[in-house]
PDB file of C-alpha atoms and ligand atoms in Angstrom:
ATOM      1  CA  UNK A   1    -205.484  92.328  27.333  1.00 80.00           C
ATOM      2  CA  UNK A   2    -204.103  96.033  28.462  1.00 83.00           C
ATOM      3  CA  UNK A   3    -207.324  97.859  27.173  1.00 92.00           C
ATOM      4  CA  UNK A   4    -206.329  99.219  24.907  1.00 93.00           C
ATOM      5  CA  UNK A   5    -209.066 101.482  22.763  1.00 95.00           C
ATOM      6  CA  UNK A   6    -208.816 101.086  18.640  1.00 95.00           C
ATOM      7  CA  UNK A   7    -209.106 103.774  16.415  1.00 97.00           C
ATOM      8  CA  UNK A   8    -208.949 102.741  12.642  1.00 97.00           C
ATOM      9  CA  UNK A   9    -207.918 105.065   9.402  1.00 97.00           C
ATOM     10  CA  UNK A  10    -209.438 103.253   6.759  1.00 97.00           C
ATOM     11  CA  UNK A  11    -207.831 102.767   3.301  1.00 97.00           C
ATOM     12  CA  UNK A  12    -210.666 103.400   0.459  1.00 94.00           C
ATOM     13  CA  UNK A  13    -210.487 102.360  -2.977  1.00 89.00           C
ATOM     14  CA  UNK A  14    -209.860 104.051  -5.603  1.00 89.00           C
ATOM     15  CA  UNK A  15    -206.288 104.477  -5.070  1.00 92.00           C
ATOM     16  CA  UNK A  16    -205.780 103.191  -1.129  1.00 97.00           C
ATOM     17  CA  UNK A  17    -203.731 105.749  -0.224  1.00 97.00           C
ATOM     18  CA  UNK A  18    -203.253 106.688   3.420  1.00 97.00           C
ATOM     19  CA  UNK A  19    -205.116 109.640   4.714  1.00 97.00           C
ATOM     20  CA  UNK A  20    -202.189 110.738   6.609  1.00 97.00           C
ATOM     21  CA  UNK A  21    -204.666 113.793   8.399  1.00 98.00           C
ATOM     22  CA  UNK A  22    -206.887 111.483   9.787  1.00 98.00           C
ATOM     23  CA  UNK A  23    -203.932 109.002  10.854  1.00 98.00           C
ATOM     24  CA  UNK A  24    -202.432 112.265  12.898  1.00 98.00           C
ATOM     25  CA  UNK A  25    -205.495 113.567  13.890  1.00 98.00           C
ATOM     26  CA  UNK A  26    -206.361 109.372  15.415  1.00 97.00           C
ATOM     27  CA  UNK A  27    -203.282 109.855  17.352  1.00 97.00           C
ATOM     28  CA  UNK A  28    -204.181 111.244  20.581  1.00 96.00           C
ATOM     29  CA  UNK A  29    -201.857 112.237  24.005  1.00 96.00           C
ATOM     30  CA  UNK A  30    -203.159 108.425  25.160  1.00 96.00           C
ATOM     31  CA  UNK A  31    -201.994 106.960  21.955  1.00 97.00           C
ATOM     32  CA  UNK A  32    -199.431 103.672  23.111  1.00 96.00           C
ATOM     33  CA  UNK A  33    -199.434 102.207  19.691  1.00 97.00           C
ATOM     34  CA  UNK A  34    -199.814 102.203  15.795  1.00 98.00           C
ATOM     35  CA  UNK A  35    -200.663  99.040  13.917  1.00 98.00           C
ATOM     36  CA  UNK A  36    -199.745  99.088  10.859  1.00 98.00           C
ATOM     37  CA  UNK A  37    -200.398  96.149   7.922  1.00 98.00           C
ATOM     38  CA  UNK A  38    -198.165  96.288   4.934  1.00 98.00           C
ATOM     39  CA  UNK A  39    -198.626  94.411   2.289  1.00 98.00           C
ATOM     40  CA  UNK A  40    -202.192  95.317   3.564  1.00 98.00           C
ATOM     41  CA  UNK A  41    -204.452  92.228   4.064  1.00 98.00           C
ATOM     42  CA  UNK A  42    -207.560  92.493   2.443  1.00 98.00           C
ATOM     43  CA  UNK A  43    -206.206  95.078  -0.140  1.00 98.00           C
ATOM     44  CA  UNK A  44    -202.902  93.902  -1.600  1.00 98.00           C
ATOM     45  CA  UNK A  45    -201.245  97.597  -1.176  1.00 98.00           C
ATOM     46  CA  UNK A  46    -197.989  98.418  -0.697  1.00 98.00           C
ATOM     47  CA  UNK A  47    -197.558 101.153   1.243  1.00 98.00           C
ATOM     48  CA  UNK A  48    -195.444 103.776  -0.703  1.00 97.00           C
ATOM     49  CA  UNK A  49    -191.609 104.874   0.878  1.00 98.00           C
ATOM     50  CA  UNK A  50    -193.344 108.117   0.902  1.00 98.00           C
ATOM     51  CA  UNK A  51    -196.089 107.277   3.102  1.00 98.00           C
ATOM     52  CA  UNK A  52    -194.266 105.096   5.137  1.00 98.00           C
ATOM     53  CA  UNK A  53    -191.694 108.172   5.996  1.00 98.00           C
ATOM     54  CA  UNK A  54    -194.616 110.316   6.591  1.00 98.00           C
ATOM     55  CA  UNK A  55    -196.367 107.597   9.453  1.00 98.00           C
ATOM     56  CA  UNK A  56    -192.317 107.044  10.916  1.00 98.00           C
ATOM     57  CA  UNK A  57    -191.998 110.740  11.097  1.00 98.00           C
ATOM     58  CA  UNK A  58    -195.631 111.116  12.853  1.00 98.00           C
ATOM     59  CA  UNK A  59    -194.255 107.943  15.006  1.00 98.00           C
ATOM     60  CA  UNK A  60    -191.130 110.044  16.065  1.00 98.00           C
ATOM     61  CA  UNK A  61    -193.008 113.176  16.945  1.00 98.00           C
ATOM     62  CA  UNK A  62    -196.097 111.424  18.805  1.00 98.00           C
ATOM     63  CA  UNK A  63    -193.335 109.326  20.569  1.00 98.00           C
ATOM     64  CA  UNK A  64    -195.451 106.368  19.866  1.00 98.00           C
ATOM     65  CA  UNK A  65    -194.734 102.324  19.684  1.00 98.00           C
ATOM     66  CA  UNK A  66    -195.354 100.568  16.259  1.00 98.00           C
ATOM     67  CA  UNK A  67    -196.510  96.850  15.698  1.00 98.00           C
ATOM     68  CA  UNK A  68    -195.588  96.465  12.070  1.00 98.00           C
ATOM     69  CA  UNK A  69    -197.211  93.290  10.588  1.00 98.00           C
ATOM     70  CA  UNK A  70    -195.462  92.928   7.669  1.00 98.00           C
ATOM     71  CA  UNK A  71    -196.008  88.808   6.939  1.00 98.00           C
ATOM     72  CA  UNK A  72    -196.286  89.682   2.856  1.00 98.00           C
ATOM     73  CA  UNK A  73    -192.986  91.115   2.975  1.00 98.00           C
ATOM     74  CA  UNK A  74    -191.891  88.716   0.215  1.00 97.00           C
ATOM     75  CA  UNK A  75    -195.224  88.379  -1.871  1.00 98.00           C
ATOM     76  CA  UNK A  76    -194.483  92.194  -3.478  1.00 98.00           C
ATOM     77  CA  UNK A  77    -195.522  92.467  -7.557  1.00 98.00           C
ATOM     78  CA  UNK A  78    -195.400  95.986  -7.949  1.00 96.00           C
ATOM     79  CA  UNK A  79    -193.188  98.295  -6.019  1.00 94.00           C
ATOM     80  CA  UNK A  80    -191.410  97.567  -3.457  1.00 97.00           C
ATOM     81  CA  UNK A  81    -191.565  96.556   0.160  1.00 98.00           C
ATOM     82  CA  UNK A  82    -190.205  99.015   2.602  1.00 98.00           C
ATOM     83  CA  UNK A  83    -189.153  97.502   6.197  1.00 98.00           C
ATOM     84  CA  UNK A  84    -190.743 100.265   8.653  1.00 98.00           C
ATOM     85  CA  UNK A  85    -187.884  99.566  11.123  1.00 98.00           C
ATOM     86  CA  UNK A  86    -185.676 100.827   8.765  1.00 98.00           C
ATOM     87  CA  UNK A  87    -186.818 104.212   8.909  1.00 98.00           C
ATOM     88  CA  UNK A  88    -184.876 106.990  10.591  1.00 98.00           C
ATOM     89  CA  UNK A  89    -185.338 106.744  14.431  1.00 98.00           C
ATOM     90  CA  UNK A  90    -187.846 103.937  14.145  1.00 98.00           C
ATOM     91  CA  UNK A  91    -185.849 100.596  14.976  1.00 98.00           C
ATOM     92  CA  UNK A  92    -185.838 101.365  18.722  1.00 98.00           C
ATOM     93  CA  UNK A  93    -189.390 101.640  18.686  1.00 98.00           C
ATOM     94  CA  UNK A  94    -191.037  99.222  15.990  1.00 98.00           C
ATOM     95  CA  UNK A  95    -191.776  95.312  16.691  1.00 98.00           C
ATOM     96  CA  UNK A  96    -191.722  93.649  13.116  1.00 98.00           C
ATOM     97  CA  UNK A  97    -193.646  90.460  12.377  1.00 98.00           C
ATOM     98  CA  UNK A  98    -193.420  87.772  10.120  1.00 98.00           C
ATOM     99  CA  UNK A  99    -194.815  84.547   8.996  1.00 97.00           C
ATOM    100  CA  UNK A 100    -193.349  81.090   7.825  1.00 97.00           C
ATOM    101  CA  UNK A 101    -197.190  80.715   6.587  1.00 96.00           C
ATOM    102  CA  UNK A 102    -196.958  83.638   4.027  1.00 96.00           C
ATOM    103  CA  UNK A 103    -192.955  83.552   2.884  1.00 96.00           C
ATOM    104  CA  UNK A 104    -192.671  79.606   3.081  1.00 95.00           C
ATOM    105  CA  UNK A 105    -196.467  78.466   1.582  1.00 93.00           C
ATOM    106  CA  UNK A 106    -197.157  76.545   5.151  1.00 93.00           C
ATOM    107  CA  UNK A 107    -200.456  78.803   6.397  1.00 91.00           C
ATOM    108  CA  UNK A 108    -201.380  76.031   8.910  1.00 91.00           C
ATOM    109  CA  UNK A 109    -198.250  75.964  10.456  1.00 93.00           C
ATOM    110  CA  UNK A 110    -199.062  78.936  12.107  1.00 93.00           C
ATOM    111  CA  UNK A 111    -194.979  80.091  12.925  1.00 95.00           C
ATOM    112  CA  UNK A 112    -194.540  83.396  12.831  1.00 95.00           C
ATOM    113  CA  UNK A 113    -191.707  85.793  14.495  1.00 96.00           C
ATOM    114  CA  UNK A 114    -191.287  89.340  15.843  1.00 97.00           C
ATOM    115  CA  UNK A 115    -188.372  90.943  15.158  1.00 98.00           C
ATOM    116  CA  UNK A 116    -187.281  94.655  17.906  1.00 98.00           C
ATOM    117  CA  UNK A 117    -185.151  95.948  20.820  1.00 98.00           C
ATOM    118  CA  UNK A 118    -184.885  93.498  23.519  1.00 98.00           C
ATOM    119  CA  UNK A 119    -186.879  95.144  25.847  1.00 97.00           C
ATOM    120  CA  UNK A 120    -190.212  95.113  23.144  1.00 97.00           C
ATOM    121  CA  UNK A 121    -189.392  91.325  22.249  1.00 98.00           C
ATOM    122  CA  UNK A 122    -189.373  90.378  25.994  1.00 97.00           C
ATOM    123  CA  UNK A 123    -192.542  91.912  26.281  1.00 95.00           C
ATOM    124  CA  UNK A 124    -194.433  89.798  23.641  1.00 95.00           C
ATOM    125  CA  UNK A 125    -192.990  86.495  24.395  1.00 94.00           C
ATOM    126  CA  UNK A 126    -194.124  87.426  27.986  1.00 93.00           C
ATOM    127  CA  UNK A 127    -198.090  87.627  26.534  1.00 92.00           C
ATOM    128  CA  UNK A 128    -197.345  84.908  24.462  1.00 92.00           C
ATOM    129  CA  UNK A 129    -195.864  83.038  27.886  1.00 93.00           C
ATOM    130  CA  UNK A 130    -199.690  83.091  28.994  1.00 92.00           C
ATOM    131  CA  UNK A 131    -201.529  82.525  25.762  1.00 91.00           C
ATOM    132  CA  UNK A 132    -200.301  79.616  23.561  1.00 89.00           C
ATOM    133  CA  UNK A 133    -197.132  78.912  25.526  1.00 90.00           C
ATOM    134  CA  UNK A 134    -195.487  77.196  21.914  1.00 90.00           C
ATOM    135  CA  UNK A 135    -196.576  76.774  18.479  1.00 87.00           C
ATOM    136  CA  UNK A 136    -195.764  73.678  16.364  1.00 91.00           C
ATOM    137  CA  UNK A 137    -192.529  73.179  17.658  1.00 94.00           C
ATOM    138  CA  UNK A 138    -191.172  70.314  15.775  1.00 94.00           C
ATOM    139  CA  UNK A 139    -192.151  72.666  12.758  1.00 95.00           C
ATOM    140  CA  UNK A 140    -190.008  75.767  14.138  1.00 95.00           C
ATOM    141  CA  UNK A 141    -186.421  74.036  13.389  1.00 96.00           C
ATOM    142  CA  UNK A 142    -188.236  73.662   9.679  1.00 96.00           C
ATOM    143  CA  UNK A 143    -189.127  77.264   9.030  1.00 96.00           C
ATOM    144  CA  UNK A 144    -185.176  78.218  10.801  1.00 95.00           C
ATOM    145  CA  UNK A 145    -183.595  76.133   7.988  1.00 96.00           C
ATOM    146  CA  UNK A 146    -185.884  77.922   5.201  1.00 95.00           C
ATOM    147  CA  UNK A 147    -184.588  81.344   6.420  1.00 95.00           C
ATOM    148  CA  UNK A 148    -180.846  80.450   5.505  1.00 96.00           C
ATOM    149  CA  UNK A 149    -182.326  79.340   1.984  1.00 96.00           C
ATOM    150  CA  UNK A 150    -181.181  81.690  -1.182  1.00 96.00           C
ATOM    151  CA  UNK A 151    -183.104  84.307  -2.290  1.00 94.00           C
ATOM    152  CA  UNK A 152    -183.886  82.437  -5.502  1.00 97.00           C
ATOM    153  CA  UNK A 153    -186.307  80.791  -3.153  1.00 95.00           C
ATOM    154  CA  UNK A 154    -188.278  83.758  -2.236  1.00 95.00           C
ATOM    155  CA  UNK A 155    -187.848  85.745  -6.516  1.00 96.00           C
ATOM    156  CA  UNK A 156    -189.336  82.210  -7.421  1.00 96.00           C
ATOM    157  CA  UNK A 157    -192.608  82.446  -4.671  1.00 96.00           C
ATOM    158  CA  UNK A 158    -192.925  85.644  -5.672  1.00 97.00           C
ATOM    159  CA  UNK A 159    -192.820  84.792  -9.477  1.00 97.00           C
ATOM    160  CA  UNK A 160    -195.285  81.872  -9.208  1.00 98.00           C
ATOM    161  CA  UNK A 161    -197.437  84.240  -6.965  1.00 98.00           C
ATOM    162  CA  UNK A 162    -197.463  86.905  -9.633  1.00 98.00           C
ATOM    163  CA  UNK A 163    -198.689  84.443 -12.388  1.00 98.00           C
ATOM    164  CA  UNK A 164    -201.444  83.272 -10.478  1.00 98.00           C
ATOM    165  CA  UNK A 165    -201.973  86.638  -9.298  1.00 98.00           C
ATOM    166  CA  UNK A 166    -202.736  87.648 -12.991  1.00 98.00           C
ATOM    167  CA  UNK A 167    -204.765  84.341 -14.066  1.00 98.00           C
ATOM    168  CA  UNK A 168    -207.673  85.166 -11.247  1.00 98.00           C
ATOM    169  CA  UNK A 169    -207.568  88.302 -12.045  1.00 98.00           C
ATOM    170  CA  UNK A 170    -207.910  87.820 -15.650  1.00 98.00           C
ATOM    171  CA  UNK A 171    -210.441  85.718 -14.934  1.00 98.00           C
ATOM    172  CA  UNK A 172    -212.208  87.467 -12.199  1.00 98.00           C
ATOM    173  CA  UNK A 173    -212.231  90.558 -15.064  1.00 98.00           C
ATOM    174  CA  UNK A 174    -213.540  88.303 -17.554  1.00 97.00           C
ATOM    175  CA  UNK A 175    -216.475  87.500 -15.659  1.00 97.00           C
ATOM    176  CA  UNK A 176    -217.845  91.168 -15.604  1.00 96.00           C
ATOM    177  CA  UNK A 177    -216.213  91.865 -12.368  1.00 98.00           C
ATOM    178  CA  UNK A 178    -214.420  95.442 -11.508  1.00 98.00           C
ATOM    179  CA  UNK A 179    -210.976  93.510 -10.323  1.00 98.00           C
ATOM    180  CA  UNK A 180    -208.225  95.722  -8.045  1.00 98.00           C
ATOM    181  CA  UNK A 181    -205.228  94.038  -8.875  1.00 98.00           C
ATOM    182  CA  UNK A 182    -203.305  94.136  -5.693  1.00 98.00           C
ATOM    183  CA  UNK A 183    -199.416  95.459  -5.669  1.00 98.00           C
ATOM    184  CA  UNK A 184    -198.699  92.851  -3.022  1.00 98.00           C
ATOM    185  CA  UNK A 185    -200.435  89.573  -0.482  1.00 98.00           C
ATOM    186  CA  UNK A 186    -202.394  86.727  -2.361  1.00 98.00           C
ATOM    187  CA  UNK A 187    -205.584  88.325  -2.251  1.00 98.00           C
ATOM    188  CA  UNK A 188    -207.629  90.199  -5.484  1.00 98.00           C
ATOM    189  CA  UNK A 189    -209.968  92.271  -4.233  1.00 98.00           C
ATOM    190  CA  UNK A 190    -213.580  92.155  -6.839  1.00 98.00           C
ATOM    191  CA  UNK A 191    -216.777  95.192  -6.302  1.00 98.00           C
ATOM    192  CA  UNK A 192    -219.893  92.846  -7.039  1.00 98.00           C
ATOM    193  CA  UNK A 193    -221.633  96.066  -8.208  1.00 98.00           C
ATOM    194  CA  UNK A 194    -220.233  95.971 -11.806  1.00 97.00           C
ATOM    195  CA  UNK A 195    -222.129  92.849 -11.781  1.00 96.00           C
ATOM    196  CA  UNK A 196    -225.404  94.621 -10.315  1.00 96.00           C
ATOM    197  CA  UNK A 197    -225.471  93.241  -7.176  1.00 97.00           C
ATOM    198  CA  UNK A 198    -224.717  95.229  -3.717  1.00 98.00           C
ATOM    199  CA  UNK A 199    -224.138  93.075  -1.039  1.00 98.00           C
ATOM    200  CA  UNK A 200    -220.754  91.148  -0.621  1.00 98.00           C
ATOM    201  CA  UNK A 201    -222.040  88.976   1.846  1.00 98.00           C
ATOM    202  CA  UNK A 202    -224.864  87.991  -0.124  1.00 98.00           C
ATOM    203  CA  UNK A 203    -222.733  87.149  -3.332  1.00 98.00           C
ATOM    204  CA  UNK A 204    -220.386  85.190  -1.677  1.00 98.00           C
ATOM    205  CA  UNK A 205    -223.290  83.206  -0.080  1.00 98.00           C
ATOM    206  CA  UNK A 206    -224.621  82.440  -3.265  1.00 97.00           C
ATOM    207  CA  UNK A 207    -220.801  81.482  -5.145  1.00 97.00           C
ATOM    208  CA  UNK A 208    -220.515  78.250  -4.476  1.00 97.00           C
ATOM    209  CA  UNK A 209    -224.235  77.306  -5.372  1.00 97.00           C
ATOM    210  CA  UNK A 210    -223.973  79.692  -8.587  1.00 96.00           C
ATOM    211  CA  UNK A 211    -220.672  78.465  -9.688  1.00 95.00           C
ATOM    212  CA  UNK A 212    -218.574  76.107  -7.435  1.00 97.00           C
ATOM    213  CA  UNK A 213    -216.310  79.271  -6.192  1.00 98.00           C
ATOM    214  CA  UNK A 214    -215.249  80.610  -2.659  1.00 98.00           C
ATOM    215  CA  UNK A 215    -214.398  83.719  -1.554  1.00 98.00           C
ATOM    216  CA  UNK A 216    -214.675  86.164   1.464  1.00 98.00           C
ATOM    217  CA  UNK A 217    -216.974  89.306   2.054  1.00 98.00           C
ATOM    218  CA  UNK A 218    -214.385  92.040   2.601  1.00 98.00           C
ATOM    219  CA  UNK A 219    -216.874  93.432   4.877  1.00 98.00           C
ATOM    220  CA  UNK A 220    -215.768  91.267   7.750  1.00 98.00           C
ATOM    221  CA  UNK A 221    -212.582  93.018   7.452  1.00 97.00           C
ATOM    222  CA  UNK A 222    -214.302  96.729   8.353  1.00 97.00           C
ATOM    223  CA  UNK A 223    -214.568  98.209  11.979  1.00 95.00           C
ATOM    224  CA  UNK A 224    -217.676  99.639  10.235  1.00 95.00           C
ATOM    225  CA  UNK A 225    -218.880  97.006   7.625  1.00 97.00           C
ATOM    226  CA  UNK A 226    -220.945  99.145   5.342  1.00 97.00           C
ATOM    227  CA  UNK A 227    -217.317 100.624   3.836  1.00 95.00           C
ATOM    228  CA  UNK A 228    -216.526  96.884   2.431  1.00 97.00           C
ATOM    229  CA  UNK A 229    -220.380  96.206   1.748  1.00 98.00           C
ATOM    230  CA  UNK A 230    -219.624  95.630  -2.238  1.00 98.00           C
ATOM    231  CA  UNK A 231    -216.353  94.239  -1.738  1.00 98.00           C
ATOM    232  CA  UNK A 232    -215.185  90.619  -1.668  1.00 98.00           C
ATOM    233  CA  UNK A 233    -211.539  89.179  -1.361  1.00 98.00           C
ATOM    234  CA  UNK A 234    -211.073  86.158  -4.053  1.00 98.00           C
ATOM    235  CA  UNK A 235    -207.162  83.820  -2.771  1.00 98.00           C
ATOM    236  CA  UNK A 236    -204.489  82.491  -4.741  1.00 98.00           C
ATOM    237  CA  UNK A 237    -202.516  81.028  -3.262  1.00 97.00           C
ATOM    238  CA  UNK A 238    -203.774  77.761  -4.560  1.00 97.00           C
ATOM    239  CA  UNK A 239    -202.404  74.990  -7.578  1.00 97.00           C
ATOM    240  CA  UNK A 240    -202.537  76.649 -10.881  1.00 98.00           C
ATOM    241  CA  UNK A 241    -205.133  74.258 -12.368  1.00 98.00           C
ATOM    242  CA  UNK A 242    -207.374  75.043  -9.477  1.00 98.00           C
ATOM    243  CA  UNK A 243    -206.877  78.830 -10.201  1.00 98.00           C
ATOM    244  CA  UNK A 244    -207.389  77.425 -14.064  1.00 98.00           C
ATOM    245  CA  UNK A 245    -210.868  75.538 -13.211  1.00 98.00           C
ATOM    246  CA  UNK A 246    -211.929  78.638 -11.237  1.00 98.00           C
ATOM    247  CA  UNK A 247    -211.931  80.978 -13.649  1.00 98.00           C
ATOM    248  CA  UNK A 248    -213.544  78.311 -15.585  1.00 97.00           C
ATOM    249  CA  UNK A 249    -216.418  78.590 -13.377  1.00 97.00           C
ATOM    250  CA  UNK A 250    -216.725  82.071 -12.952  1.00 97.00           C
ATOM    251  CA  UNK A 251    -217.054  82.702 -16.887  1.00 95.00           C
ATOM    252  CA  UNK A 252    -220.803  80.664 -16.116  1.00 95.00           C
ATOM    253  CA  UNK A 253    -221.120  83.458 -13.580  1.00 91.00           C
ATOM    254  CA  UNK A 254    -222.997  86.267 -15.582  1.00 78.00           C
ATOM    255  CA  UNK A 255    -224.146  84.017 -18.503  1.00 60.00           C
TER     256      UNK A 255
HETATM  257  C1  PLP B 301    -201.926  90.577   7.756  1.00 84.99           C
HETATM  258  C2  PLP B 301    -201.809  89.222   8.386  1.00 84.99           C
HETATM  259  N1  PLP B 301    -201.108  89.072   9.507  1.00 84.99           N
HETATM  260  C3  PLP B 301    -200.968  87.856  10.091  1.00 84.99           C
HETATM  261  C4  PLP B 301    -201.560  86.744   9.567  1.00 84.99           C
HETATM  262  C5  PLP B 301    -201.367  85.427  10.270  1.00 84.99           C
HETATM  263  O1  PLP B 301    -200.374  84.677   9.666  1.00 84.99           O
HETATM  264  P1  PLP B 301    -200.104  83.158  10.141  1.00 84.99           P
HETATM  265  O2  PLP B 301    -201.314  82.381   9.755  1.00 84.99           O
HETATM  266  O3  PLP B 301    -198.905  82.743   9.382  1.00 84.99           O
HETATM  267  O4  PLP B 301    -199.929  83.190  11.597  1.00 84.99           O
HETATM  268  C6  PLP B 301    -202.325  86.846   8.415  1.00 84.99           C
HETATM  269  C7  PLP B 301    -202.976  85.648   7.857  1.00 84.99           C
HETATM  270  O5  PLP B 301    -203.857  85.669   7.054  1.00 84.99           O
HETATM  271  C8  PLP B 301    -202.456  88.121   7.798  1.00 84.99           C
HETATM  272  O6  PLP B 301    -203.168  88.281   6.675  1.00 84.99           O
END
């Protein structure tokens, strides 16, 4: 809507980590904004305290907004989540989101909230004033009453999350497939070419045929698709038995 031009760092496996030169040398004089994703959807990384000072401190210095979608805050299995508003000098100028979809199990609901200054709040809910107007209101009294809820609520969803995390991925490993467990999110991330083939696309055209299984070509995901070509992103945030009968189906995969 403002015209605003993207420039993307990508995060590469192995490893994920940011490539904090080419993040500094993406930030230009015309730079308004960073976007940043953590716990990163498709990869299930965390981004480290140490990274996340180093893109606050380049913040700072570039005297640049952030839009910090953090909507996995709670779904964290390995190391921990670090709010980037809570870095030195960054509160004034960082817009957090969340989602009732992510820390509450309701993805349809589609209730989410920003959290900044005043000045940065007014601003979205005046885009938002023109785009949807409201979401699911009768649901939004719902989601306020889960936020007063104990933490126990959110250790157990995390928990749960972390023992279906490990059953696909067992699974998904079991079936010949190079698995990146992810540190945070619901997604496991598979390369189709420890099972020979190259295209993501093309494999997860031929799942459900092959074995009754869905899951996403990461490629979609890519400002340049041919860096996600051998990827795919497998969900589970589903019943255990489902998870159960998947990996069922994906040991018929390479037999
Ligand atoms: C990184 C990220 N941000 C935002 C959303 C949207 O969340 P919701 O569906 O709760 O609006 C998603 C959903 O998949 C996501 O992965």
């Amino acid at each position: 809507m403002a015209g605003g031009q993207l420039r993307v760092v990508t995060l590469r496996q192995p490893g994920l980590a940011v490539d904090l030169d080419a993040l500094a040398a993406a930030i230009t004089p015309r730079t308004r904004l960073l976007l940043l994703n953590t716990p990163h959807n498709p990869t299930g990384k965390v981004f480290t305290r140490d990274e996340l000072t180093a893109i606050a401190e380049l913040a700072v210095a570039r005297d640049i907004l952030v839009v910090t979608d953090e909507v996995y805050e709670h779904l964290v299995f390995e190391g921990v989540h670090h709010p980037l508003a809570g870095f030195p000098d960054m509160a004034e100028r960082t817009l957090t989101i969340s989602s009732a979809g992510k820390t509450f199990s309701c993805t349809g609901w589609k209730i989410g909230w920003v959290c900044g200054p005043a000045d940065l709040v007014a601003a979205v809910r005046t885009a938002k004033q023109f785009l949807t107007f409201v979401n699911g209101a009768p649901f939004q009294p719902a989601v306020a009453l889960g936020l007063g809820l104990g933490d126990d609520v959110y250790d157990d969803l995390r928990d749960g999350l972390r023992a279906k995390r490990d059953l696909l991925c067992d699974g998904l490993a079991a079936a010949g497939l190079e698995v990146f467990v992810p540190q945070g999110t619901y997604f496991a991330t598979v390369d189709v070419r420890s099972v020979g083939e190259e295209d993501g696309a093309a494999f997860c055209r031929s799942l459900p045929e092959r074995c009754g299984v869905v899951a996403i070509p990461s490629s979609v995901f890519y400002e340049d698709p041919a860096t996600g070509r051998s990827l795919v992103r497998f969900a589970f945030c589903k019943q255990t038995d489902v998870l159960e009968q998947a990996v069922e189906r994906l040991a018929t995969l390479t037999g």
